mmCIF file of C-alpha atoms and ligand atoms in Angstrom:
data_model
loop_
_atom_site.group_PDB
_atom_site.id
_atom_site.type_symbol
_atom_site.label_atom_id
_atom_site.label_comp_id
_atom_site.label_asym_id
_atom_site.label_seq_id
_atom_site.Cartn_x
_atom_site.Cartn_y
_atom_site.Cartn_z
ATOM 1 C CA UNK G 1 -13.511 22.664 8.797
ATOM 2 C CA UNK G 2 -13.218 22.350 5.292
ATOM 3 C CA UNK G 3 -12.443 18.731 4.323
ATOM 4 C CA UNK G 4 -9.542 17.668 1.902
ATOM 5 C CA UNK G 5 -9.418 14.592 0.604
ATOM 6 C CA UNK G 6 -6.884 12.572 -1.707
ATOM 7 C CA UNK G 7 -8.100 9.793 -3.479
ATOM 8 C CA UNK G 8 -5.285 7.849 -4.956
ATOM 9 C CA UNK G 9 -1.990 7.542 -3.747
ATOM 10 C CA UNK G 10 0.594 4.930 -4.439
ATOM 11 C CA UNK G 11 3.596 3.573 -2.319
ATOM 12 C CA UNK G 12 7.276 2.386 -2.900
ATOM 13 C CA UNK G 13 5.759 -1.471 -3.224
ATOM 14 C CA UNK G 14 4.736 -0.866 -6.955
ATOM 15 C CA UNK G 15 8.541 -0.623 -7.809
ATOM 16 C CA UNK G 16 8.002 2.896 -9.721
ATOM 17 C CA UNK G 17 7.050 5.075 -6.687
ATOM 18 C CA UNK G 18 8.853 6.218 -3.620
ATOM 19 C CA UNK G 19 7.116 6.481 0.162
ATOM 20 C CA UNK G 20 6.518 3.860 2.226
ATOM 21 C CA UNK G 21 2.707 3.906 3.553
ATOM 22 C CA UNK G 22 3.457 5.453 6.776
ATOM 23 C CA UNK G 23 5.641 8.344 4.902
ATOM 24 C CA UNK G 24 2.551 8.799 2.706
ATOM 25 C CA UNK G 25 0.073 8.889 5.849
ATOM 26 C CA UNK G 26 2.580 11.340 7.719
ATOM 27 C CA UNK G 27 2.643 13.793 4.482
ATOM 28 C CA UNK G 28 -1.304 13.660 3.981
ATOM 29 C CA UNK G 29 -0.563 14.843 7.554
ATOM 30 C CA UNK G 30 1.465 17.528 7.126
ATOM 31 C CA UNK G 31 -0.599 19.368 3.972
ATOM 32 C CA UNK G 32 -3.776 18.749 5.972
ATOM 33 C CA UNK G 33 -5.803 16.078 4.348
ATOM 34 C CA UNK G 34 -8.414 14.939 6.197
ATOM 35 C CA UNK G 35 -9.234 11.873 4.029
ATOM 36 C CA UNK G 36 -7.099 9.748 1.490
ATOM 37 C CA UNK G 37 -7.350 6.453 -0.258
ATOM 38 C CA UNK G 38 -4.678 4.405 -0.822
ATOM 39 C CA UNK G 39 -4.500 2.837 -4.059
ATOM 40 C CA UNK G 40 -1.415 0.741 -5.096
ATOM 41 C CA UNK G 41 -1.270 -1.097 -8.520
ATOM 42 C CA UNK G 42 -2.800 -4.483 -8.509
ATOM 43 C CA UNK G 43 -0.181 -7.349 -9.520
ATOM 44 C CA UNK G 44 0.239 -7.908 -12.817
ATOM 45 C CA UNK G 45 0.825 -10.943 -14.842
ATOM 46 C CA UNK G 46 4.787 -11.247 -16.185
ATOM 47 C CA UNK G 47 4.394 -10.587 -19.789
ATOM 48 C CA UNK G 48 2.208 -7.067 -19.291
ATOM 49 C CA UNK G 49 5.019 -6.490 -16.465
ATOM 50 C CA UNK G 50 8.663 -7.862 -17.585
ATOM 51 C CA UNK G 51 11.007 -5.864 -15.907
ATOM 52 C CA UNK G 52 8.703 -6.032 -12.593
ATOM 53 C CA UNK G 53 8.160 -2.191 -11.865
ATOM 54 C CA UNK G 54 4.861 -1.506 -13.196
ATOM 55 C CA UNK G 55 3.091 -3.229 -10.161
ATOM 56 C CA UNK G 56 3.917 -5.004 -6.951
ATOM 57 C CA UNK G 57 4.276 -8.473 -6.202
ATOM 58 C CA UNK G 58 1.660 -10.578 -4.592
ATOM 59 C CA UNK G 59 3.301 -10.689 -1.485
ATOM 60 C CA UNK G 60 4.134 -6.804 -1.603
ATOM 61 C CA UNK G 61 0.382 -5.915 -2.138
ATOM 62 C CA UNK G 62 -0.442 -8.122 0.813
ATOM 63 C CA UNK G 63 2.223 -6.398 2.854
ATOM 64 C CA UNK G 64 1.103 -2.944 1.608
ATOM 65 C CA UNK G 65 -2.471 -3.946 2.702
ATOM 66 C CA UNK G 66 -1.745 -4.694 6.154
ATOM 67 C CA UNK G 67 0.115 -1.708 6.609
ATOM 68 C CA UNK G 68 -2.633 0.268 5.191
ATOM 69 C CA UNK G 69 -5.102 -1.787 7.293
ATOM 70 C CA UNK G 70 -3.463 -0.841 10.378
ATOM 71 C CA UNK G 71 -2.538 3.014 9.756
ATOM 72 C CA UNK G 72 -6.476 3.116 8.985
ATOM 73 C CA UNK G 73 -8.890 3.490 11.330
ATOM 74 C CA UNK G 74 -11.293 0.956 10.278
ATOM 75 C CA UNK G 75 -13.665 0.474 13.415
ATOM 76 C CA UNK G 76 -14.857 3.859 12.500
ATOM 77 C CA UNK G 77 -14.637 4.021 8.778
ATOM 78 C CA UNK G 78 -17.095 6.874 8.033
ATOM 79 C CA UNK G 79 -15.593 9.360 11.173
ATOM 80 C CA UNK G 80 -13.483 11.952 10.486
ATOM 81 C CA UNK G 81 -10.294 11.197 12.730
ATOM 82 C CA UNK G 82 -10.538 13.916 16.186
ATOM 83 C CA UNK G 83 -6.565 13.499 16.397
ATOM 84 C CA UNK G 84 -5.835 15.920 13.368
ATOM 85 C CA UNK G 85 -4.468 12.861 10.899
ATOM 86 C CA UNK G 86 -6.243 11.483 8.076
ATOM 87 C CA UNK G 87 -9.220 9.144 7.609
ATOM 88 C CA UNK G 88 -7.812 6.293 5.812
ATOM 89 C CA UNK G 89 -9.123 3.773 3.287
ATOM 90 C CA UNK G 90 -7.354 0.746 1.607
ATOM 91 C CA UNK G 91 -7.603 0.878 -2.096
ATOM 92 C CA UNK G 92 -6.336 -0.201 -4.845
ATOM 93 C CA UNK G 93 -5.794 0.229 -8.611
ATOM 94 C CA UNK G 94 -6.892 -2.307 -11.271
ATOM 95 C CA UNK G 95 -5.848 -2.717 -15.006
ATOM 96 C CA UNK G 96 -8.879 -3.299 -17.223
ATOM 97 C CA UNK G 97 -7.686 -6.026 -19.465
ATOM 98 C CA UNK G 98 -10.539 -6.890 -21.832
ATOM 99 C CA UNK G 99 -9.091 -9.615 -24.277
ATOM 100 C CA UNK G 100 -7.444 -11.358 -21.088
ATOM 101 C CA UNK G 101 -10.303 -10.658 -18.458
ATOM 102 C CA UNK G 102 -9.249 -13.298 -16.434
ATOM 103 C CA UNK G 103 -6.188 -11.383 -15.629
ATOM 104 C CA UNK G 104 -8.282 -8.283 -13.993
ATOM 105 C CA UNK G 105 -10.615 -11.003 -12.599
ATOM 106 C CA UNK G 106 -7.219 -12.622 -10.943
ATOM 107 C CA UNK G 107 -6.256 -8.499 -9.528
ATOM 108 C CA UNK G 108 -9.629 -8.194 -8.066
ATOM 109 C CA UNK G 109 -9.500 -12.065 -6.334
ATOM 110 C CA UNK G 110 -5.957 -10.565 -4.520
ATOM 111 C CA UNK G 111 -7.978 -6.979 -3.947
ATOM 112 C CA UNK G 112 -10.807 -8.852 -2.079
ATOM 113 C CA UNK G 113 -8.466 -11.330 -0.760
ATOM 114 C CA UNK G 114 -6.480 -8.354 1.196
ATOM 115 C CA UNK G 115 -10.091 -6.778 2.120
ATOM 116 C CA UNK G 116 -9.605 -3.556 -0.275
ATOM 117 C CA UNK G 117 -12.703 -1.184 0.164
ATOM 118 C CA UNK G 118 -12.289 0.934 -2.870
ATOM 119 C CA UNK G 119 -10.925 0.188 -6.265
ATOM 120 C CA UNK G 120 -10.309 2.108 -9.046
ATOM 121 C CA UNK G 121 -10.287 1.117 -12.885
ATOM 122 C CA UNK G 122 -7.906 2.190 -14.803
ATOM 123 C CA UNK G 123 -7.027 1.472 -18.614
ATOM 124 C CA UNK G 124 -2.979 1.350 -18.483
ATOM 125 C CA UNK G 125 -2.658 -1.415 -21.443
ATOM 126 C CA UNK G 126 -4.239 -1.057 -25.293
ATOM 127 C CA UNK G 127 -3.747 -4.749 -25.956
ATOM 128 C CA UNK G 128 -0.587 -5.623 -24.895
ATOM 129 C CA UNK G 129 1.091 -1.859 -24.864
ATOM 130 C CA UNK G 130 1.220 0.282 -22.276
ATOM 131 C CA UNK G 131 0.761 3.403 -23.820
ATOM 132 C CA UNK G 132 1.181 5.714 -20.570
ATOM 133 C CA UNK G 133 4.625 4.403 -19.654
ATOM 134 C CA UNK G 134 7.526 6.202 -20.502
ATOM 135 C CA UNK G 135 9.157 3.310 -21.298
ATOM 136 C CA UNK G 136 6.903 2.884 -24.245
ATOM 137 C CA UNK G 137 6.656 6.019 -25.787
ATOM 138 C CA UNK G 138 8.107 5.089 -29.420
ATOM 139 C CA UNK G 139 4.811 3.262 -29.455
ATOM 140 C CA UNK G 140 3.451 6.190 -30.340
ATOM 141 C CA UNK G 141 5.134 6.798 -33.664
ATOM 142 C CA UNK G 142 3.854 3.794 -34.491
ATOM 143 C CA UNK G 143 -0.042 4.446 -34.138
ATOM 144 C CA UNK G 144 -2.355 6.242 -35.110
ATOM 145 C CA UNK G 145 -3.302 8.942 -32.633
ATOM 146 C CA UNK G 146 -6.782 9.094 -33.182
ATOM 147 C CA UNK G 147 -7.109 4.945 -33.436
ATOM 148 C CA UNK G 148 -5.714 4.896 -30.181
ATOM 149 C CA UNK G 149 -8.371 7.673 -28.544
ATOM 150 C CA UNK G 150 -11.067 5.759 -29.905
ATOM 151 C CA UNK G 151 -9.589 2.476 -28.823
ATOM 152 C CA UNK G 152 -9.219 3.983 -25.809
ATOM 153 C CA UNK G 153 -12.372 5.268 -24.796
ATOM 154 C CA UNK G 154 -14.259 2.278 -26.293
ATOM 155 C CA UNK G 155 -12.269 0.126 -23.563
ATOM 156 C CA UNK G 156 -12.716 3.280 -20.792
ATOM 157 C CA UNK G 157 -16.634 2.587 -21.491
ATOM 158 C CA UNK G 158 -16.746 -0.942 -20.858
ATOM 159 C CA UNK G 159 -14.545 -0.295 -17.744
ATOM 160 C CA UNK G 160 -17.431 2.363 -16.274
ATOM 161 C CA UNK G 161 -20.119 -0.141 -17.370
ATOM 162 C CA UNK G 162 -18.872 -3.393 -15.707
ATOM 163 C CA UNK G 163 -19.798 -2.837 -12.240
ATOM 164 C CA UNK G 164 -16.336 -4.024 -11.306
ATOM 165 C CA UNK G 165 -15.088 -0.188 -10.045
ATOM 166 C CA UNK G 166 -15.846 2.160 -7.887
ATOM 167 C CA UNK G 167 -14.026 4.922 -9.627
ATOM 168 C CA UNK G 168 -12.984 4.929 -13.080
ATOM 169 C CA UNK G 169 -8.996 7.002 -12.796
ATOM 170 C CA UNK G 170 -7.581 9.363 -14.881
ATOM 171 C CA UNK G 171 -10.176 9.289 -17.476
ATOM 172 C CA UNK G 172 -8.925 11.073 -20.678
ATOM 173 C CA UNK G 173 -4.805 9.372 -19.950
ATOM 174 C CA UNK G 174 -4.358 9.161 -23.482
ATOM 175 C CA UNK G 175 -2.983 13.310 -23.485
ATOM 176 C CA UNK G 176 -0.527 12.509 -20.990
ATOM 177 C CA UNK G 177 2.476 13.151 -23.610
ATOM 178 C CA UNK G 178 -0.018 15.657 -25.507
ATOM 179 C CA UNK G 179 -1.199 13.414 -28.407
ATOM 180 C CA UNK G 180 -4.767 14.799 -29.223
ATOM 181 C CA UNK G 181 -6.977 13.027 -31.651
ATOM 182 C CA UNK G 182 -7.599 15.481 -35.008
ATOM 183 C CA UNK G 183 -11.231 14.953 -34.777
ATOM 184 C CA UNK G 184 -13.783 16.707 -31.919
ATOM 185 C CA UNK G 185 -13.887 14.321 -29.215
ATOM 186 C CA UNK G 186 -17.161 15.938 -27.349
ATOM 187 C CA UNK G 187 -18.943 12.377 -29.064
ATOM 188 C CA UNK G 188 -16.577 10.603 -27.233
ATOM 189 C CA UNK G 189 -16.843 12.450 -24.122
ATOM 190 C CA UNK G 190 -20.406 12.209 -24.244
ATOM 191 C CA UNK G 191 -20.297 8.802 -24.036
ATOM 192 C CA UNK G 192 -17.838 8.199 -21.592
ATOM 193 C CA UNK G 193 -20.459 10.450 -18.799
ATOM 194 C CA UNK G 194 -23.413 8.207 -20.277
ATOM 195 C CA UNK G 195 -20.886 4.866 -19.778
ATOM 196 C CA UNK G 196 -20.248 5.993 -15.986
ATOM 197 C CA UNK G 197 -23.797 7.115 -15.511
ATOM 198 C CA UNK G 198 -24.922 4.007 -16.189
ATOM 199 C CA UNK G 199 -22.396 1.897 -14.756
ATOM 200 C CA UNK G 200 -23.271 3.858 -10.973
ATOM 201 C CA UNK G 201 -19.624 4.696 -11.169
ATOM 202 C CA UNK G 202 -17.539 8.090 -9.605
ATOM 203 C CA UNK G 203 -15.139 9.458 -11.900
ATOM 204 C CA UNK G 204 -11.335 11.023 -10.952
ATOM 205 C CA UNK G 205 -10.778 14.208 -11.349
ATOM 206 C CA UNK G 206 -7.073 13.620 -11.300
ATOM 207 C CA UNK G 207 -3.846 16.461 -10.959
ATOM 208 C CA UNK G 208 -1.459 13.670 -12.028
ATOM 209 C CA UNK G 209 -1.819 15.791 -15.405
ATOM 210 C CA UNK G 210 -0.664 18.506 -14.339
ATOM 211 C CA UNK G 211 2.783 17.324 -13.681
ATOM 212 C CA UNK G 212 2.703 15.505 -17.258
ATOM 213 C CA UNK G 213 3.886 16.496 -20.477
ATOM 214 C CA UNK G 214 -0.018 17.436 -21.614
ATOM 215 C CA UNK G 215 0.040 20.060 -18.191
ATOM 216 C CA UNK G 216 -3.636 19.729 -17.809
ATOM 217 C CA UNK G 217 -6.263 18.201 -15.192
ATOM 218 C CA UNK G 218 -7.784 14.433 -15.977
ATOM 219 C CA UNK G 219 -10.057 14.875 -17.133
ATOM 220 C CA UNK G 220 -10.160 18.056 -19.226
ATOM 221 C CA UNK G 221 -12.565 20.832 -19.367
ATOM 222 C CA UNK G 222 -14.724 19.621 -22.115
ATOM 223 C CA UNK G 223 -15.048 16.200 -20.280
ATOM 224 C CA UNK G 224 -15.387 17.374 -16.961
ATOM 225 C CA UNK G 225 -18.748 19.486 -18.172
ATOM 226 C CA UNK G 226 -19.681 15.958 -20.040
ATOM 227 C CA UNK G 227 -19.070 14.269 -16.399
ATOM 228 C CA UNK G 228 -21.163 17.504 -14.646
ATOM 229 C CA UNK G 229 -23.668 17.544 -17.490
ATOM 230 C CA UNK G 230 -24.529 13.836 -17.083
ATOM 231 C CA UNK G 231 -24.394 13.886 -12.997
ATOM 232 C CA UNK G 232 -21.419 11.726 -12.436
ATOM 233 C CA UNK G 233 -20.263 11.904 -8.739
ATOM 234 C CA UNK G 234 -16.279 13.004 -9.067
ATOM 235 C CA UNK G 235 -13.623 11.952 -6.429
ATOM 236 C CA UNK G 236 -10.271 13.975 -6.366
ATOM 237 C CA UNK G 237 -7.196 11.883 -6.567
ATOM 238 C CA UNK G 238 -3.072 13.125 -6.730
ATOM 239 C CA UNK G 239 -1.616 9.509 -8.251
ATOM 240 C CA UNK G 240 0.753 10.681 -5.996
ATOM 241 C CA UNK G 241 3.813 7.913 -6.522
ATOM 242 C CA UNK G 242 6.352 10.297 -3.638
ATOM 243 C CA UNK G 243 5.479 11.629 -0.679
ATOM 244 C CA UNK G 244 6.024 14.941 -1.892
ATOM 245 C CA UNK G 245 3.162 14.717 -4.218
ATOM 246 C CA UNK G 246 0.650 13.537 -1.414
ATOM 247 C CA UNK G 247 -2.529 16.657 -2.050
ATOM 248 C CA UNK G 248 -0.894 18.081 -5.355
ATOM 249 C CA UNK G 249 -2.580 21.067 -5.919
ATOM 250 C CA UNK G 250 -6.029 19.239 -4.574
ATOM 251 C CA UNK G 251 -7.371 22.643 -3.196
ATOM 252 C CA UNK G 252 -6.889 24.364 -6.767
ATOM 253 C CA UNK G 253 -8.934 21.555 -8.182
ATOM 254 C CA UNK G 254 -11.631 22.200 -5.934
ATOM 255 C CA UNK G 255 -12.386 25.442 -7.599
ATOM 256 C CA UNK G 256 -11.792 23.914 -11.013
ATOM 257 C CA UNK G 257 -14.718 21.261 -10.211
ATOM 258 C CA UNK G 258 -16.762 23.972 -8.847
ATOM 259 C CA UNK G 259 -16.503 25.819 -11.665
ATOM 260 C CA UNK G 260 -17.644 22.909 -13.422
ATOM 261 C CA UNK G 261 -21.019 23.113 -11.353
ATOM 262 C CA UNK G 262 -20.310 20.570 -8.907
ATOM 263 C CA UNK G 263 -20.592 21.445 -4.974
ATOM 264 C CA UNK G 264 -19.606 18.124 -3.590
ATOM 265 C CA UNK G 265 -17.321 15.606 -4.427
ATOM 266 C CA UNK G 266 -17.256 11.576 -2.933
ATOM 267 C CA UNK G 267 -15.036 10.264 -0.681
ATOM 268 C CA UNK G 268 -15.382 6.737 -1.971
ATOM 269 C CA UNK G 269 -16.115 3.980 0.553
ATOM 270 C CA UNK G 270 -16.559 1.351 -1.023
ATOM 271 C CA UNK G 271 -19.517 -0.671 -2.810
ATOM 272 C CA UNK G 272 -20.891 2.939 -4.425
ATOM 273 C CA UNK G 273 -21.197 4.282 -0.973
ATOM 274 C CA UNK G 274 -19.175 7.674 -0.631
ATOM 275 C CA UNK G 275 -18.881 10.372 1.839
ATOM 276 C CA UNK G 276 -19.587 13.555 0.272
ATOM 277 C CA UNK G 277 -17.148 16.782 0.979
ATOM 278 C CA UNK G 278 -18.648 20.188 0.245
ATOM 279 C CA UNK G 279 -16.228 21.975 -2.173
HETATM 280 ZN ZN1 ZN S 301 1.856 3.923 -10.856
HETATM 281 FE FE1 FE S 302 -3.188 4.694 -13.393
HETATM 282 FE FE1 FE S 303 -2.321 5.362 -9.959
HETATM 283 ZN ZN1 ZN S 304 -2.509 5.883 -11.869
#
């Protein structure tokens, strides 16, 4: 049986996503996953988060952690479910802050407080802006386009390099609207697969992109060769925030990665372990 896995999917709790966790589980169901992670937003503090929608609550990340806990079936985390439904594992999503690190220190205290197995790093906020949300687009007239790739990846680096994450998301989400620096970013690129080479972590090969603006995978084909060249482990992930995006065009990605030269990619389970799923 070939295996297909999903490894990041979000649920109604954030505030900006619809699909309870039980919808999500029953649609990884229906398109025949065999293995998804569930990774909701980690809570943010108030100022990075005014209007309350970027991220859940503390108490609605607890509650989306026990309902993960219990669709999952944990006794036998690295078996492939008989029963035709999913192998489940409770993940979540963490902001790398680095000039307030005691605010992703604070995300990952909840994330091991609620027992999450996987996490994934993710650089949402340039200082204070969050320059992937809608909501803050005009941002972007404001900046420098190239500033903010290099800004950017420097932060992406540290991210892969901390030891904090398992999997380092959406790595190039500064194309989301299509900005593109001006100069050749293959320097940069290098140095993001040397970052998560040497940090031990998996990087996302995400299709989130593909429903963006920018109409392309996470990372892109230059980056994903850096990733391949340098032997970084990939996971596959939809950032699926409805049911209805639960496996988004996973199965195409597999021959995009493949392409790439890679013949596996990781299931992540947690503390660098992975399964590995022929492509
Ligand atoms: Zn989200
Ligand atoms: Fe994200
Ligand atoms: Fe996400
Ligand atoms: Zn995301």
């Amino acid at each position: 049986m070939r295996e297909l896995i999903d490894c990041h999917i979000h649920t109604h709790c954030c505030g900006h996503a619809t699909g309870s966790v039980e919808e999500m589980v029953a649609a990884a169901g229906a398109v025949g996953l065999t293995g998804v992670v569930f990774s909701e937003h980690l809570p943010l503090p108030d100022d990075l988060d005014p209007l309350g929608d970027l991220a859940p609550s503390a108490e609605a990340f607890a509650d989306y952690a026990a309902r993960v806990r219990s669709a999952a079936n944990v006794a036998a985390p690295d078996a492939i479910r008989a029963n035709g439904k999913p192998m489940i594992m409770l993940g979540a999503e963490a902001d790398w802050l680095p000039w307030r690190l005691q605010d992703t220190e604070r995300q990952l205290a909840i994330a091991r407080g609620a027992g999450v197995q996987v996490l994934l790093g993710s650089v949402h906020f340039l200082d204070g802006w969050a320059f992937d949300n809608p909501a803050s687009l005009d941002e972007w007239e404001r900046r420098d386009v190239d500033e903010v790739w290099r800004a950017y990846f420097e932060r992406w680096c540290d991210a892969a390099r901390s030891g904090l994450f398992d999997v380092m998301a959406h790595p190039d989400l500064p194309k989301k609207f299509g900005h593109r620096p001006t100069f050749d970013a293959k320097p940069l690129y290098r140095e993001a697969a040397c970052a998560a080479a040497e940090g031990g972590v998996f990087v996302e090969v995400s299709t989130a992109g593909l429903r963006k603006p920018v109409g392309e995978l996470y990372p892109g084909p230059e980056l994903l060769a850096a990733f391949a060249e340098a032997g970084v482990g990939v996971t596959v992930g939809s950032d699926a925030h409805a049911p209805s995006e639960v496996g988004f065009k996973i199965a195409e990605t597999y021959t995009v990665i493949t392409k790439a030269g890679y013949e596996r990619a990781a299931f992540p389970l947690g503390s660098g372990k992975a399964r590995w799923v022929a492509l």
